[in-house]
Protein backbone atom coordinates (compact mmCIF):
# COMPACT_ATOMS: atom_id res chain seq x y z
CA UNK A 1 0.00 0.00 0.00
CA UNK A 2 1.24 3.49 -0.81
CA UNK A 3 2.00 5.41 2.36
CA UNK A 4 0.38 8.80 2.78
CA UNK A 5 1.56 11.47 5.17
CA UNK A 6 -0.33 14.51 6.46
CA UNK A 7 1.67 17.09 8.41
CA UNK A 8 -0.33 19.25 10.80
CA UNK A 9 0.58 22.51 12.57
CA UNK A 10 -1.58 25.40 13.78
CA UNK A 11 -1.90 27.73 10.80
CA UNK A 12 -0.67 25.53 7.88
CA UNK A 13 1.33 28.47 6.57
CA UNK A 14 4.75 28.01 8.24
CA UNK A 15 5.82 24.68 9.70
CA UNK A 16 3.63 22.02 8.07
CA UNK A 17 4.01 23.34 4.48
CA UNK A 18 7.79 23.30 5.06
CA UNK A 19 7.56 19.69 6.23
CA UNK A 20 5.40 18.88 3.20
CA UNK A 21 7.93 20.50 0.83
CA UNK A 22 10.86 18.74 2.49
CA UNK A 23 9.25 15.29 2.33
CA UNK A 24 8.07 15.78 -1.28
CA UNK A 25 11.65 16.67 -2.23
CA UNK A 26 13.08 13.69 -0.34
CA UNK A 27 10.55 11.28 -1.90
CA UNK A 28 11.31 12.61 -5.39
CA UNK A 29 15.02 12.15 -4.81
CA UNK A 30 14.53 8.55 -3.66
CA UNK A 31 11.92 7.75 -6.32
CA UNK A 32 9.55 6.91 -3.49
CA UNK A 33 5.81 6.69 -4.24
CA UNK A 34 4.31 8.73 -1.42
CA UNK A 35 1.26 10.94 -0.96
CA UNK A 36 2.14 14.07 1.03
CA UNK A 37 -0.13 16.86 2.25
CA UNK A 38 -0.39 19.33 5.12
CA UNK A 39 -3.14 21.03 7.11
CA UNK A 40 -3.72 23.25 10.13
CA UNK A 41 -5.75 22.67 13.27
CA UNK A 42 -6.96 26.28 12.82
CA UNK A 43 -8.74 27.72 9.80
CA UNK A 44 -7.70 31.41 9.91
CA UNK A 45 -5.39 31.05 6.93
CA UNK A 46 -7.43 28.63 4.80
CA UNK A 47 -6.82 29.21 1.10
CA UNK A 48 -3.64 31.21 1.65
CA UNK A 49 -0.17 30.35 0.33
CA UNK A 50 2.62 29.71 2.85
CA UNK A 51 4.05 32.67 4.78
CA UNK A 52 6.58 34.50 2.56
CA UNK A 53 9.38 33.74 5.05
CA UNK A 54 8.56 30.02 4.79
CA UNK A 55 8.51 30.24 0.99
CA UNK A 56 11.87 32.02 1.11
CA UNK A 57 13.63 29.49 3.35
CA UNK A 58 12.37 26.60 1.24
CA UNK A 59 13.54 28.38 -1.92
CA UNK A 60 16.98 28.91 -0.38
CA UNK A 61 17.15 25.13 0.00
CA UNK A 62 15.94 24.42 -3.53
CA UNK A 63 12.30 23.62 -2.75
CA UNK A 64 9.32 25.52 -4.15
CA UNK A 65 6.31 25.58 -1.81
CA UNK A 66 4.64 28.64 -3.37
CA UNK A 67 1.82 26.55 -4.90
CA UNK A 68 0.60 25.12 -1.59
CA UNK A 69 -2.63 26.45 -0.07
CA UNK A 70 -3.66 26.22 3.57
CA UNK A 71 -6.57 24.12 4.70
CA UNK A 72 -7.95 22.90 8.01
CA UNK A 73 -7.61 19.27 9.09
CA UNK A 74 -10.86 17.29 8.84
CA UNK A 75 -12.12 13.97 10.25
CA UNK A 76 -11.71 12.03 6.99
CA UNK A 77 -7.98 12.83 7.07
CA UNK A 78 -7.64 10.21 9.82
CA UNK A 79 -9.07 7.58 7.45
CA UNK A 80 -7.40 8.77 4.22
CA UNK A 81 -3.82 9.09 5.48
CA UNK A 82 -1.67 6.29 6.89
CA UNK A 83 0.37 8.80 8.95
CA UNK A 84 -0.79 12.06 10.54
CA UNK A 85 2.19 13.90 11.98
CA UNK A 86 1.94 16.86 14.36
CA UNK A 87 4.58 19.57 14.55
CA UNK A 88 4.11 20.32 18.26
CA UNK A 89 2.38 18.98 21.37
CA UNK A 90 -0.65 21.28 21.10
CA UNK A 91 -1.19 20.12 17.52
CA UNK A 92 -0.94 16.49 18.65
CA UNK A 93 -3.39 17.01 21.54
CA UNK A 94 -5.87 18.68 19.17
CA UNK A 95 -5.49 15.85 16.65
CA UNK A 96 -6.24 13.26 19.34
CA UNK A 97 -9.47 15.14 20.14
CA UNK A 98 -10.44 15.42 16.47
CA UNK A 99 -9.66 11.83 15.47
CA UNK A 100 -12.83 9.81 14.75
CA UNK A 101 -13.25 6.39 16.39
CA UNK A 102 -12.66 4.65 13.06
CA UNK A 103 -9.56 6.68 12.22
CA UNK A 104 -6.73 4.40 11.12
CA UNK A 105 -3.87 6.87 10.76
CA UNK A 106 -0.81 6.47 12.96
CA UNK A 107 -0.40 9.69 14.97
CA UNK A 108 3.04 10.94 15.92
CA UNK A 109 5.11 14.02 16.63
CA UNK A 110 7.40 15.07 13.78
CA UNK A 111 10.60 14.96 15.82
CA UNK A 112 9.76 11.45 17.09
CA UNK A 113 11.18 10.45 13.71
CA UNK A 114 14.56 12.05 14.38
CA UNK A 115 16.99 10.08 16.53
CA UNK A 116 17.75 11.96 19.74
CA UNK A 117 14.87 14.44 19.27
CA UNK A 118 12.00 12.13 20.24
CA UNK A 119 9.20 13.88 22.12
CA UNK A 120 10.36 17.35 21.13
CA UNK A 121 8.35 20.06 19.36
CA UNK A 122 9.12 22.12 16.27
CA UNK A 123 8.77 25.65 17.66
CA UNK A 124 6.42 28.05 15.90
CA UNK A 125 8.64 30.44 13.89
CA UNK A 126 5.74 32.84 13.19
CA UNK A 127 6.81 35.51 15.73
CA UNK A 128 10.52 35.16 14.99
CA UNK A 129 12.89 36.16 12.20
CA UNK A 130 14.52 34.45 9.22
CA UNK A 131 16.99 32.67 11.51
CA UNK A 132 14.04 30.97 13.19
CA UNK A 133 12.78 29.76 9.83
CA UNK A 134 16.23 28.28 9.12
CA UNK A 135 15.97 26.29 12.37
CA UNK A 136 12.51 25.10 11.30
CA UNK A 137 13.85 24.05 7.91
CA UNK A 138 16.74 22.12 9.51
CA UNK A 139 14.29 20.28 11.77
CA UNK A 140 11.69 19.42 9.15
CA UNK A 141 14.28 18.36 6.59
CA UNK A 142 16.01 16.04 9.10
CA UNK A 143 12.63 14.51 9.89
CA UNK A 144 11.75 14.21 6.20
CA UNK A 145 15.00 12.36 5.53
CA UNK A 146 14.38 9.92 8.37
CA UNK A 147 10.74 9.41 7.44
CA UNK A 148 11.50 8.77 3.77
CA UNK A 149 14.14 6.22 4.74
CA UNK A 150 11.70 4.48 7.10
CA UNK A 151 8.82 4.47 4.58
CA UNK A 152 11.07 3.06 1.88
CA UNK A 153 11.59 -0.10 3.91
P1 LIG B 1 2.23 27.54 11.68
O1 LIG B 1 2.49 29.03 12.21
O2 LIG B 1 1.33 26.86 12.68
O3 LIG B 1 3.60 26.95 11.67
O4 LIG B 1 1.61 27.67 10.31
C1 LIG B 1 1.44 29.90 12.53
C2 LIG B 1 0.94 30.74 11.57
C3 LIG B 1 -0.07 31.62 11.90
C4 LIG B 1 -0.59 31.64 13.16
C5 LIG B 1 -0.10 30.77 14.11
C6 LIG B 1 0.91 29.90 13.79
N1 LIG B 1 -1.61 32.55 13.50
O5 LIG B 1 -1.98 32.61 14.67
O6 LIG B 1 -2.12 33.26 12.62
mmCIF file with all atom_site columns, C-alpha atoms and ligand atoms in Angstrom:
data_model
loop_
_atom_site.group_PDB
_atom_site.id
_atom_site.type_symbol
_atom_site.label_atom_id
_atom_site.label_alt_id
_atom_site.label_comp_id
_atom_site.label_asym_id
_atom_site.label_entity_id
_atom_site.label_seq_id
_atom_site.pdbx_PDB_ins_code
_atom_site.Cartn_x
_atom_site.Cartn_y
_atom_site.Cartn_z
_atom_site.occupancy
_atom_site.B_iso_or_equiv
_atom_site.pdbx_formal_charge
_atom_site.auth_seq_id
_atom_site.auth_comp_id
_atom_site.auth_asym_id
_atom_site.auth_atom_id
_atom_site.pdbx_PDB_model_num
ATOM   1   C CA . UNK A 1 1   ? 0.000   0.000  0.000  1.00 0.00 ? 1   UNK A CA 1
ATOM   2   C CA . UNK A 1 2   ? 1.243   3.495  -0.808 1.00 0.00 ? 2   UNK A CA 1
ATOM   3   C CA . UNK A 1 3   ? 2.000   5.413  2.365  1.00 0.00 ? 3   UNK A CA 1
ATOM   4   C CA . UNK A 1 4   ? 0.378   8.795  2.780  1.00 0.00 ? 4   UNK A CA 1
ATOM   5   C CA . UNK A 1 5   ? 1.560   11.467 5.173  1.00 0.00 ? 5   UNK A CA 1
ATOM   6   C CA . UNK A 1 6   ? -0.326  14.509 6.458  1.00 0.00 ? 6   UNK A CA 1
ATOM   7   C CA . UNK A 1 7   ? 1.668   17.094 8.411  1.00 0.00 ? 7   UNK A CA 1
ATOM   8   C CA . UNK A 1 8   ? -0.326  19.249 10.805 1.00 0.00 ? 8   UNK A CA 1
ATOM   9   C CA . UNK A 1 9   ? 0.584   22.509 12.565 1.00 0.00 ? 9   UNK A CA 1
ATOM   10  C CA . UNK A 1 10  ? -1.582  25.403 13.781 1.00 0.00 ? 10  UNK A CA 1
ATOM   11  C CA . UNK A 1 11  ? -1.903  27.732 10.800 1.00 0.00 ? 11  UNK A CA 1
ATOM   12  C CA . UNK A 1 12  ? -0.667  25.529 7.883  1.00 0.00 ? 12  UNK A CA 1
ATOM   13  C CA . UNK A 1 13  ? 1.334   28.469 6.568  1.00 0.00 ? 13  UNK A CA 1
ATOM   14  C CA . UNK A 1 14  ? 4.748   28.013 8.243  1.00 0.00 ? 14  UNK A CA 1
ATOM   15  C CA . UNK A 1 15  ? 5.825   24.675 9.698  1.00 0.00 ? 15  UNK A CA 1
ATOM   16  C CA . UNK A 1 16  ? 3.633   22.023 8.067  1.00 0.00 ? 16  UNK A CA 1
ATOM   17  C CA . UNK A 1 17  ? 4.012   23.344 4.476  1.00 0.00 ? 17  UNK A CA 1
ATOM   18  C CA . UNK A 1 18  ? 7.793   23.302 5.061  1.00 0.00 ? 18  UNK A CA 1
ATOM   19  C CA . UNK A 1 19  ? 7.556   19.687 6.235  1.00 0.00 ? 19  UNK A CA 1
ATOM   20  C CA . UNK A 1 20  ? 5.402   18.882 3.197  1.00 0.00 ? 20  UNK A CA 1
ATOM   21  C CA . UNK A 1 21  ? 7.925   20.499 0.833  1.00 0.00 ? 21  UNK A CA 1
ATOM   22  C CA . UNK A 1 22  ? 10.864  18.742 2.490  1.00 0.00 ? 22  UNK A CA 1
ATOM   23  C CA . UNK A 1 23  ? 9.252   15.289 2.328  1.00 0.00 ? 23  UNK A CA 1
ATOM   24  C CA . UNK A 1 24  ? 8.072   15.779 -1.275 1.00 0.00 ? 24  UNK A CA 1
ATOM   25  C CA . UNK A 1 25  ? 11.651  16.674 -2.234 1.00 0.00 ? 25  UNK A CA 1
ATOM   26  C CA . UNK A 1 26  ? 13.079  13.691 -0.336 1.00 0.00 ? 26  UNK A CA 1
ATOM   27  C CA . UNK A 1 27  ? 10.553  11.277 -1.902 1.00 0.00 ? 27  UNK A CA 1
ATOM   28  C CA . UNK A 1 28  ? 11.308  12.613 -5.392 1.00 0.00 ? 28  UNK A CA 1
ATOM   29  C CA . UNK A 1 29  ? 15.022  12.146 -4.811 1.00 0.00 ? 29  UNK A CA 1
ATOM   30  C CA . UNK A 1 30  ? 14.535  8.548  -3.664 1.00 0.00 ? 30  UNK A CA 1
ATOM   31  C CA . UNK A 1 31  ? 11.925  7.749  -6.324 1.00 0.00 ? 31  UNK A CA 1
ATOM   32  C CA . UNK A 1 32  ? 9.550   6.911  -3.491 1.00 0.00 ? 32  UNK A CA 1
ATOM   33  C CA . UNK A 1 33  ? 5.813   6.693  -4.243 1.00 0.00 ? 33  UNK A CA 1
ATOM   34  C CA . UNK A 1 34  ? 4.311   8.725  -1.424 1.00 0.00 ? 34  UNK A CA 1
ATOM   35  C CA . UNK A 1 35  ? 1.258   10.941 -0.963 1.00 0.00 ? 35  UNK A CA 1
ATOM   36  C CA . UNK A 1 36  ? 2.138   14.070 1.029  1.00 0.00 ? 36  UNK A CA 1
ATOM   37  C CA . UNK A 1 37  ? -0.133  16.861 2.251  1.00 0.00 ? 37  UNK A CA 1
ATOM   38  C CA . UNK A 1 38  ? -0.394  19.333 5.122  1.00 0.00 ? 38  UNK A CA 1
ATOM   39  C CA . UNK A 1 39  ? -3.143  21.035 7.110  1.00 0.00 ? 39  UNK A CA 1
ATOM   40  C CA . UNK A 1 40  ? -3.717  23.248 10.130 1.00 0.00 ? 40  UNK A CA 1
ATOM   41  C CA . UNK A 1 41  ? -5.754  22.665 13.267 1.00 0.00 ? 41  UNK A CA 1
ATOM   42  C CA . UNK A 1 42  ? -6.956  26.282 12.819 1.00 0.00 ? 42  UNK A CA 1
ATOM   43  C CA . UNK A 1 43  ? -8.738  27.721 9.804  1.00 0.00 ? 43  UNK A CA 1
ATOM   44  C CA . UNK A 1 44  ? -7.698  31.411 9.913  1.00 0.00 ? 44  UNK A CA 1
ATOM   45  C CA . UNK A 1 45  ? -5.386  31.054 6.928  1.00 0.00 ? 45  UNK A CA 1
ATOM   46  C CA . UNK A 1 46  ? -7.427  28.631 4.800  1.00 0.00 ? 46  UNK A CA 1
ATOM   47  C CA . UNK A 1 47  ? -6.824  29.210 1.097  1.00 0.00 ? 47  UNK A CA 1
ATOM   48  C CA . UNK A 1 48  ? -3.639  31.207 1.654  1.00 0.00 ? 48  UNK A CA 1
ATOM   49  C CA . UNK A 1 49  ? -0.174  30.354 0.327  1.00 0.00 ? 49  UNK A CA 1
ATOM   50  C CA . UNK A 1 50  ? 2.622   29.707 2.851  1.00 0.00 ? 50  UNK A CA 1
ATOM   51  C CA . UNK A 1 51  ? 4.054   32.672 4.781  1.00 0.00 ? 51  UNK A CA 1
ATOM   52  C CA . UNK A 1 52  ? 6.577   34.501 2.560  1.00 0.00 ? 52  UNK A CA 1
ATOM   53  C CA . UNK A 1 53  ? 9.380   33.737 5.050  1.00 0.00 ? 53  UNK A CA 1
ATOM   54  C CA . UNK A 1 54  ? 8.556   30.021 4.794  1.00 0.00 ? 54  UNK A CA 1
ATOM   55  C CA . UNK A 1 55  ? 8.506   30.237 0.993  1.00 0.00 ? 55  UNK A CA 1
ATOM   56  C CA . UNK A 1 56  ? 11.872  32.020 1.115  1.00 0.00 ? 56  UNK A CA 1
ATOM   57  C CA . UNK A 1 57  ? 13.629  29.494 3.354  1.00 0.00 ? 57  UNK A CA 1
ATOM   58  C CA . UNK A 1 58  ? 12.371  26.596 1.235  1.00 0.00 ? 58  UNK A CA 1
ATOM   59  C CA . UNK A 1 59  ? 13.540  28.378 -1.920 1.00 0.00 ? 59  UNK A CA 1
ATOM   60  C CA . UNK A 1 60  ? 16.985  28.911 -0.376 1.00 0.00 ? 60  UNK A CA 1
ATOM   61  C CA . UNK A 1 61  ? 17.154  25.132 0.000  1.00 0.00 ? 61  UNK A CA 1
ATOM   62  C CA . UNK A 1 62  ? 15.939  24.422 -3.528 1.00 0.00 ? 62  UNK A CA 1
ATOM   63  C CA . UNK A 1 63  ? 12.302  23.620 -2.747 1.00 0.00 ? 63  UNK A CA 1
ATOM   64  C CA . UNK A 1 64  ? 9.315   25.523 -4.154 1.00 0.00 ? 64  UNK A CA 1
ATOM   65  C CA . UNK A 1 65  ? 6.305   25.576 -1.811 1.00 0.00 ? 65  UNK A CA 1
ATOM   66  C CA . UNK A 1 66  ? 4.638   28.641 -3.371 1.00 0.00 ? 66  UNK A CA 1
ATOM   67  C CA . UNK A 1 67  ? 1.819   26.550 -4.904 1.00 0.00 ? 67  UNK A CA 1
ATOM   68  C CA . UNK A 1 68  ? 0.604   25.124 -1.588 1.00 0.00 ? 68  UNK A CA 1
ATOM   69  C CA . UNK A 1 69  ? -2.629  26.450 -0.065 1.00 0.00 ? 69  UNK A CA 1
ATOM   70  C CA . UNK A 1 70  ? -3.656  26.219 3.571  1.00 0.00 ? 70  UNK A CA 1
ATOM   71  C CA . UNK A 1 71  ? -6.574  24.116 4.702  1.00 0.00 ? 71  UNK A CA 1
ATOM   72  C CA . UNK A 1 72  ? -7.945  22.896 8.009  1.00 0.00 ? 72  UNK A CA 1
ATOM   73  C CA . UNK A 1 73  ? -7.606  19.274 9.090  1.00 0.00 ? 73  UNK A CA 1
ATOM   74  C CA . UNK A 1 74  ? -10.862 17.287 8.840  1.00 0.00 ? 74  UNK A CA 1
ATOM   75  C CA . UNK A 1 75  ? -12.122 13.966 10.254 1.00 0.00 ? 75  UNK A CA 1
ATOM   76  C CA . UNK A 1 76  ? -11.713 12.032 6.990  1.00 0.00 ? 76  UNK A CA 1
ATOM   77  C CA . UNK A 1 77  ? -7.984  12.831 7.067  1.00 0.00 ? 77  UNK A CA 1
ATOM   78  C CA . UNK A 1 78  ? -7.641  10.211 9.817  1.00 0.00 ? 78  UNK A CA 1
ATOM   79  C CA . UNK A 1 79  ? -9.066  7.583  7.451  1.00 0.00 ? 79  UNK A CA 1
ATOM   80  C CA . UNK A 1 80  ? -7.396  8.775  4.225  1.00 0.00 ? 80  UNK A CA 1
ATOM   81  C CA . UNK A 1 81  ? -3.819  9.094  5.482  1.00 0.00 ? 81  UNK A CA 1
ATOM   82  C CA . UNK A 1 82  ? -1.665  6.293  6.889  1.00 0.00 ? 82  UNK A CA 1
ATOM   83  C CA . UNK A 1 83  ? 0.371   8.804  8.948  1.00 0.00 ? 83  UNK A CA 1
ATOM   84  C CA . UNK A 1 84  ? -0.795  12.059 10.536 1.00 0.00 ? 84  UNK A CA 1
ATOM   85  C CA . UNK A 1 85  ? 2.192   13.901 11.976 1.00 0.00 ? 85  UNK A CA 1
ATOM   86  C CA . UNK A 1 86  ? 1.941   16.860 14.364 1.00 0.00 ? 86  UNK A CA 1
ATOM   87  C CA . UNK A 1 87  ? 4.584   19.567 14.547 1.00 0.00 ? 87  UNK A CA 1
ATOM   88  C CA . UNK A 1 88  ? 4.114   20.318 18.264 1.00 0.00 ? 88  UNK A CA 1
ATOM   89  C CA . UNK A 1 89  ? 2.384   18.980 21.372 1.00 0.00 ? 89  UNK A CA 1
ATOM   90  C CA . UNK A 1 90  ? -0.652  21.280 21.100 1.00 0.00 ? 90  UNK A CA 1
ATOM   91  C CA . UNK A 1 91  ? -1.193  20.121 17.518 1.00 0.00 ? 91  UNK A CA 1
ATOM   92  C CA . UNK A 1 92  ? -0.944  16.487 18.651 1.00 0.00 ? 92  UNK A CA 1
ATOM   93  C CA . UNK A 1 93  ? -3.387  17.008 21.544 1.00 0.00 ? 93  UNK A CA 1
ATOM   94  C CA . UNK A 1 94  ? -5.867  18.675 19.173 1.00 0.00 ? 94  UNK A CA 1
ATOM   95  C CA . UNK A 1 95  ? -5.487  15.847 16.655 1.00 0.00 ? 95  UNK A CA 1
ATOM   96  C CA . UNK A 1 96  ? -6.239  13.264 19.341 1.00 0.00 ? 96  UNK A CA 1
ATOM   97  C CA . UNK A 1 97  ? -9.469  15.141 20.136 1.00 0.00 ? 97  UNK A CA 1
ATOM   98  C CA . UNK A 1 98  ? -10.439 15.417 16.473 1.00 0.00 ? 98  UNK A CA 1
ATOM   99  C CA . UNK A 1 99  ? -9.663  11.829 15.469 1.00 0.00 ? 99  UNK A CA 1
ATOM   100 C CA . UNK A 1 100 ? -12.828 9.810  14.751 1.00 0.00 ? 100 UNK A CA 1
ATOM   101 C CA . UNK A 1 101 ? -13.245 6.393  16.393 1.00 0.00 ? 101 UNK A CA 1
ATOM   102 C CA . UNK A 1 102 ? -12.659 4.652  13.063 1.00 0.00 ? 102 UNK A CA 1
ATOM   103 C CA . UNK A 1 103 ? -9.560  6.679  12.220 1.00 0.00 ? 103 UNK A CA 1
ATOM   104 C CA . UNK A 1 104 ? -6.727  4.396  11.119 1.00 0.00 ? 104 UNK A CA 1
ATOM   105 C CA . UNK A 1 105 ? -3.870  6.869  10.756 1.00 0.00 ? 105 UNK A CA 1
ATOM   106 C CA . UNK A 1 106 ? -0.814  6.468  12.958 1.00 0.00 ? 106 UNK A CA 1
ATOM   107 C CA . UNK A 1 107 ? -0.398  9.692  14.968 1.00 0.00 ? 107 UNK A CA 1
ATOM   108 C CA . UNK A 1 108 ? 3.039   10.943 15.917 1.00 0.00 ? 108 UNK A CA 1
ATOM   109 C CA . UNK A 1 109 ? 5.113   14.024 16.625 1.00 0.00 ? 109 UNK A CA 1
ATOM   110 C CA . UNK A 1 110 ? 7.405   15.068 13.776 1.00 0.00 ? 110 UNK A CA 1
ATOM   111 C CA . UNK A 1 111 ? 10.605  14.964 15.816 1.00 0.00 ? 111 UNK A CA 1
ATOM   112 C CA . UNK A 1 112 ? 9.764   11.451 17.087 1.00 0.00 ? 112 UNK A CA 1
ATOM   113 C CA . UNK A 1 113 ? 11.176  10.446 13.709 1.00 0.00 ? 113 UNK A CA 1
ATOM   114 C CA . UNK A 1 114 ? 14.562  12.053 14.378 1.00 0.00 ? 114 UNK A CA 1
ATOM   115 C CA . UNK A 1 115 ? 16.988  10.078 16.526 1.00 0.00 ? 115 UNK A CA 1
ATOM   116 C CA . UNK A 1 116 ? 17.753  11.957 19.738 1.00 0.00 ? 116 UNK A CA 1
ATOM   117 C CA . UNK A 1 117 ? 14.873  14.441 19.269 1.00 0.00 ? 117 UNK A CA 1
ATOM   118 C CA . UNK A 1 118 ? 12.002  12.128 20.238 1.00 0.00 ? 118 UNK A CA 1
ATOM   119 C CA . UNK A 1 119 ? 9.196   13.876 22.120 1.00 0.00 ? 119 UNK A CA 1
ATOM   120 C CA . UNK A 1 120 ? 10.357  17.353 21.128 1.00 0.00 ? 120 UNK A CA 1
ATOM   121 C CA . UNK A 1 121 ? 8.345   20.061 19.358 1.00 0.00 ? 121 UNK A CA 1
ATOM   122 C CA . UNK A 1 122 ? 9.117   22.116 16.271 1.00 0.00 ? 122 UNK A CA 1
ATOM   123 C CA . UNK A 1 123 ? 8.765   25.649 17.664 1.00 0.00 ? 123 UNK A CA 1
ATOM   124 C CA . UNK A 1 124 ? 6.416   28.049 15.897 1.00 0.00 ? 124 UNK A CA 1
ATOM   125 C CA . UNK A 1 125 ? 8.643   30.442 13.885 1.00 0.00 ? 125 UNK A CA 1
ATOM   126 C CA . UNK A 1 126 ? 5.738   32.843 13.186 1.00 0.00 ? 126 UNK A CA 1
ATOM   127 C CA . UNK A 1 127 ? 6.807   35.510 15.725 1.00 0.00 ? 127 UNK A CA 1
ATOM   128 C CA . UNK A 1 128 ? 10.516  35.158 14.991 1.00 0.00 ? 128 UNK A CA 1
ATOM   129 C CA . UNK A 1 129 ? 12.887  36.160 12.205 1.00 0.00 ? 129 UNK A CA 1
ATOM   130 C CA . UNK A 1 130 ? 14.520  34.449 9.219  1.00 0.00 ? 130 UNK A CA 1
ATOM   131 C CA . UNK A 1 131 ? 16.985  32.667 11.513 1.00 0.00 ? 131 UNK A CA 1
ATOM   132 C CA . UNK A 1 132 ? 14.036  30.973 13.188 1.00 0.00 ? 132 UNK A CA 1
ATOM   133 C CA . UNK A 1 133 ? 12.779  29.762 9.833  1.00 0.00 ? 133 UNK A CA 1
ATOM   134 C CA . UNK A 1 134 ? 16.230  28.277 9.118  1.00 0.00 ? 134 UNK A CA 1
ATOM   135 C CA . UNK A 1 135 ? 15.965  26.295 12.370 1.00 0.00 ? 135 UNK A CA 1
ATOM   136 C CA . UNK A 1 136 ? 12.505  25.103 11.303 1.00 0.00 ? 136 UNK A CA 1
ATOM   137 C CA . UNK A 1 137 ? 13.850  24.049 7.911  1.00 0.00 ? 137 UNK A CA 1
ATOM   138 C CA . UNK A 1 138 ? 16.737  22.122 9.514  1.00 0.00 ? 138 UNK A CA 1
ATOM   139 C CA . UNK A 1 139 ? 14.291  20.277 11.771 1.00 0.00 ? 139 UNK A CA 1
ATOM   140 C CA . UNK A 1 140 ? 11.688  19.423 9.152  1.00 0.00 ? 140 UNK A CA 1
ATOM   141 C CA . UNK A 1 141 ? 14.280  18.364 6.589  1.00 0.00 ? 141 UNK A CA 1
ATOM   142 C CA . UNK A 1 142 ? 16.014  16.043 9.100  1.00 0.00 ? 142 UNK A CA 1
ATOM   143 C CA . UNK A 1 143 ? 12.631  14.505 9.891  1.00 0.00 ? 143 UNK A CA 1
ATOM   144 C CA . UNK A 1 144 ? 11.746  14.213 6.201  1.00 0.00 ? 144 UNK A CA 1
ATOM   145 C CA . UNK A 1 145 ? 15.004  12.364 5.527  1.00 0.00 ? 145 UNK A CA 1
ATOM   146 C CA . UNK A 1 146 ? 14.383  9.918  8.371  1.00 0.00 ? 146 UNK A CA 1
ATOM   147 C CA . UNK A 1 147 ? 10.738  9.414  7.436  1.00 0.00 ? 147 UNK A CA 1
ATOM   148 C CA . UNK A 1 148 ? 11.502  8.773  3.770  1.00 0.00 ? 148 UNK A CA 1
ATOM   149 C CA . UNK A 1 149 ? 14.142  6.215  4.743  1.00 0.00 ? 149 UNK A CA 1
ATOM   150 C CA . UNK A 1 150 ? 11.696  4.480  7.098  1.00 0.00 ? 150 UNK A CA 1
ATOM   151 C CA . UNK A 1 151 ? 8.816   4.469  4.582  1.00 0.00 ? 151 UNK A CA 1
ATOM   152 C CA . UNK A 1 152 ? 11.069  3.064  1.882  1.00 0.00 ? 152 UNK A CA 1
ATOM   153 C CA . UNK A 1 153 ? 11.587  -0.105 3.912  1.00 0.00 ? 153 UNK A CA 1
HETATM 154 P P1 . LIG B 2 .   ? 2.230   27.540 11.681 1.00 0.00 ? 1   LIG B P1 1
HETATM 155 O O1 . LIG B 2 .   ? 2.485   29.031 12.213 1.00 0.00 ? 1   LIG B O1 1
HETATM 156 O O2 . LIG B 2 .   ? 1.333   26.863 12.680 1.00 0.00 ? 1   LIG B O2 1
HETATM 157 O O3 . LIG B 2 .   ? 3.598   26.952 11.669 1.00 0.00 ? 1   LIG B O3 1
HETATM 158 O O4 . LIG B 2 .   ? 1.612   27.667 10.308 1.00 0.00 ? 1   LIG B O4 1
HETATM 159 C C1 . LIG B 2 .   ? 1.445   29.899 12.528 1.00 0.00 ? 1   LIG B C1 1
HETATM 160 C C2 . LIG B 2 .   ? 0.944   30.744 11.575 1.00 0.00 ? 1   LIG B C2 1
HETATM 161 C C3 . LIG B 2 .   ? -0.074  31.620 11.898 1.00 0.00 ? 1   LIG B C3 1
HETATM 162 C C4 . LIG B 2 .   ? -0.587  31.639 13.163 1.00 0.00 ? 1   LIG B C4 1
HETATM 163 C C5 . LIG B 2 .   ? -0.098  30.773 14.115 1.00 0.00 ? 1   LIG B C5 1
HETATM 164 C C6 . LIG B 2 .   ? 0.912   29.899 13.791 1.00 0.00 ? 1   LIG B C6 1
HETATM 165 N N1 . LIG B 2 .   ? -1.605  32.546 13.499 1.00 0.00 ? 1   LIG B N1 1
HETATM 166 O O5 . LIG B 2 .   ? -1.982  32.605 14.675 1.00 0.00 ? 1   LIG B O5 1
HETATM 167 O O6 . LIG B 2 .   ? -2.119  33.256 12.621 1.00 0.00 ? 1   LIG B O6 1
#
